[in-house]
Every structure is written in C-alpha cells, then in structure tokens.
C-alpha cells in the first residue's frame, strides 16, 4: 500500500541528490548558452570555414545521444592523459550538447525576424553592432523564449543520464533509496515531484521573461 | 542648370540571370518630388533601394550630391564606415513601416539620434518629440507600434527618418500596406514635407499623389526607365504606348 509518511520521508535524502541535478543542469545550461551563442554567431558569420565548423558541431552533437557523449567524454579523456572529475565531465558534456540545440534556437529566431527590421537600422546608418544589439537580438531573444524554456526543461530531465559516470544525482539516488527501502512507489513519486517542481520554476521564469519582454 | 540631388547613370542590376535594371538614367532635382510609377516587378523599388545602396547595383553610377554611393570608384566597394556616413543623410520609409516593435514610438525615433548621431538621451528625446509632433502624433509617443494603426505607424516611420535631418527622403510604396481610409493621413504628411522643399523620391501606386504633388514622374517597365516627364506629360499626354496601357489598367481597376 502507498504510505504517505514514507512518501514524505523520501524527500529529505532526495533533496541532497537534487542539488547535483540542479548544479549539473544549471552549469550545463549556462555553459550551453555561452557556447550556443558563439556557435550561432559562427553559423551566421560571413566566413565559410567558421560556418562549416558550426554546422559540423551542431550536426555531430545533435546526432549522438547525450548518454554516448557522456561515456565518450568521460572514458576517452583519461586515455589521452587527461584525468577529469566526473562532475566536470558531466557539466562540460551537458553544456556542449545543449549548445548545439541552443544555437539552433537562436538561429531560428533570428531567421524569423523580417528582413526589414535590420534594413531600417542599416538605412539610417547604424553600425552592424548596434543593429544586432539594439534591433535584432532583443527581438530574437523574446521570440526564442518558448523554445528555449522547452530546451532547458529537457536538459534538467536529461541530467539524470550523468548517473552513468557515477554521479549520485536525483534519479540515481532514488534508485538507490528504492533498492534499500523496498518502497519504490513512494520514492520515485517523491523524485517525480522534485523534477516537476524544478521544471515548473523554469517554466514560470520563462513566462515572466516573456511577459517582461513582450512587444 | 542646378546640380542634381541624385544622379543615376547607366545603372544595371542583375539577380542571377534576371536583368532587373537596364541602363537606367535619371536625375533627381533638389527640393523636388520625383515619383516612380509602373507595373509591379518593373524595378521601381529596386532602383529606389539602390539609391541608398540597400540594394547593390552592378554597374553604372549613382551619385548623391555628386558623391558616388556604394563604390569608392566604379568596381571597388566603399568601406562600411563611409557608406554609413552617406546613409545618415538619406531617410527611408518602407512599405511595411519596419518600426522596431520592442520600442515605443518615441524610442523608435530617438534610437538613430542616439546611436548614429551621438546625441544625448535627453536631447534625442526632445528631438523625437518634435518630429512626432510634426507628423501629428504628439499624443502617441509612449505607444508601442502594436498599439498604433497602420497610418500612425507609417507616420512614426516618417518621423524616425526626418528626425535624422536628411537631405533626401526615399519612400518605398509608403501607403501600399495601408487600409484605404488610412492612406490620406500619410499622404498629407508627405505633402507637408514636400512643401518644405524636401527632396523626395517616391515609389507609389497612388496616381493621385503622383499627379498632384510630384514635380516629375518617371515611368518604369521591365527594368527600363521608359519616360521621365512632368505629371501633366505622363498622365495626360503620354508619349509611349506602355504608359497608356498601364494607365488604362489602372483606370479600369479604380473605376466603378
């Protein structure tokens, strides 16, 4: 039978593990946003080699499962003499993987802007920099928010995959707890509640930003 | 004879194999209104956009107050900085207004003054307010474009251009995207601008405006400049059959 006290007691140890989930997805998202922005800039640059590099980056990282990327990153680096802590490998891999999706989200939003928006800026003699920072990017950011929040939520959930390199994050911790307490129903339900809470917060943040930047 | 504000000579433009402008010659007199008319796809807008080099012409010359635009010498592109310098004094108004939706009317007008002319924020806002008052929108300064009618949006776009104090204004079908009842307010602003002696080049389907406000009318078809004449000459004594045909379809469409 489902026991409410057991369910409630399951939360405390899971909160501890959820910090890893938050840490890895938070840092992964931050890294993904930075790299994704750079990759998008490369993709849109007038220099063909940069564009090519960005295109390969995106198709490679989107084409290989995050799980496999994690294993490759974690087990290959020591072979070439680089020893990385599991948590570092996890953050970098999640960040790099996210960058591929995020750069495409930016690119899509920028491409969706009517050409006349930039033309109006160019026609009055604005520099390319001002055209980007004042006209294109603020609008592209607003337009990309729904897709971006989507991606961030996927990322939080995908962070459960980092358990394969031995990190005791939320999913792994609930497995362990379920195995020792023999109460899988209560434990997994508690884990589900924590994931849901994190992602509802992200969605609320997204709505707040959308509302603030709405045009 | 007075020097032209814009001197277009033997301009050609290709889109791949498509010959969009064919040896176009046109002189735009200063302080006057020149209307470009013709069927759609005739190259009017392309020609207009070549004047501020939004569209790159492939050969020939376009001179603004004697200075070649877009090219240092024929065949060698001008630096971005120099081109921006030249564009500062050329205002442009688009068919789709192209207001920046994330800025208020006032911010739309002030933006160029701050970024391009280097004015302080307060000075730019004062000038923006003046420009908006001039186009009759003193009470809409804080509105975002989405909260304005099409006619109001286009007037903000005109204010954005005139606030930069251009020597030349280009209008690319400024009323074509408007509901019929909103066309008049935009044309009135343009007439006021013309009466102040602004040099204007207007691509338009408003034959009434061309007939009554223009000092000269240029008719284009299939990338060729067929005729340049007074409105009287174009509308009442066209010398070319293609103009006849164009005006006849226009009248057929607009009569009831």
XYZ file of N, CA and C in Angstrom, chain A residues 41 45 59-60 75 90 115 171 192 214:
30
model
N 26.723 32.481 -33.670
C 27.437 33.589 -34.332
C 28.317 33.045 -35.450
N 28.209 33.765 -39.532
C 29.312 34.650 -39.902
C 29.540 34.619 -41.408
N 25.542 19.326 -36.111
C 25.005 18.048 -36.572
C 25.631 16.885 -35.817
N 26.908 17.014 -35.449
C 27.535 15.941 -34.683
C 26.884 15.808 -33.310
N 35.350 8.518 -20.591
C 36.302 7.408 -20.683
C 37.437 7.654 -21.659
N 30.645 15.785 -16.567
C 29.194 15.846 -16.743
C 28.748 17.251 -17.173
N 13.246 40.847 -42.638
C 14.485 41.473 -43.075
C 14.430 42.993 -42.894
N 17.905 10.979 -9.941
C 17.377 9.694 -10.401
C 18.151 8.525 -9.793
N 9.755 12.321 -8.706
C 8.971 12.968 -9.764
C 8.522 14.357 -9.323
N 7.606 41.235 -23.685
C 6.558 41.159 -24.706
C 6.469 42.466 -25.475
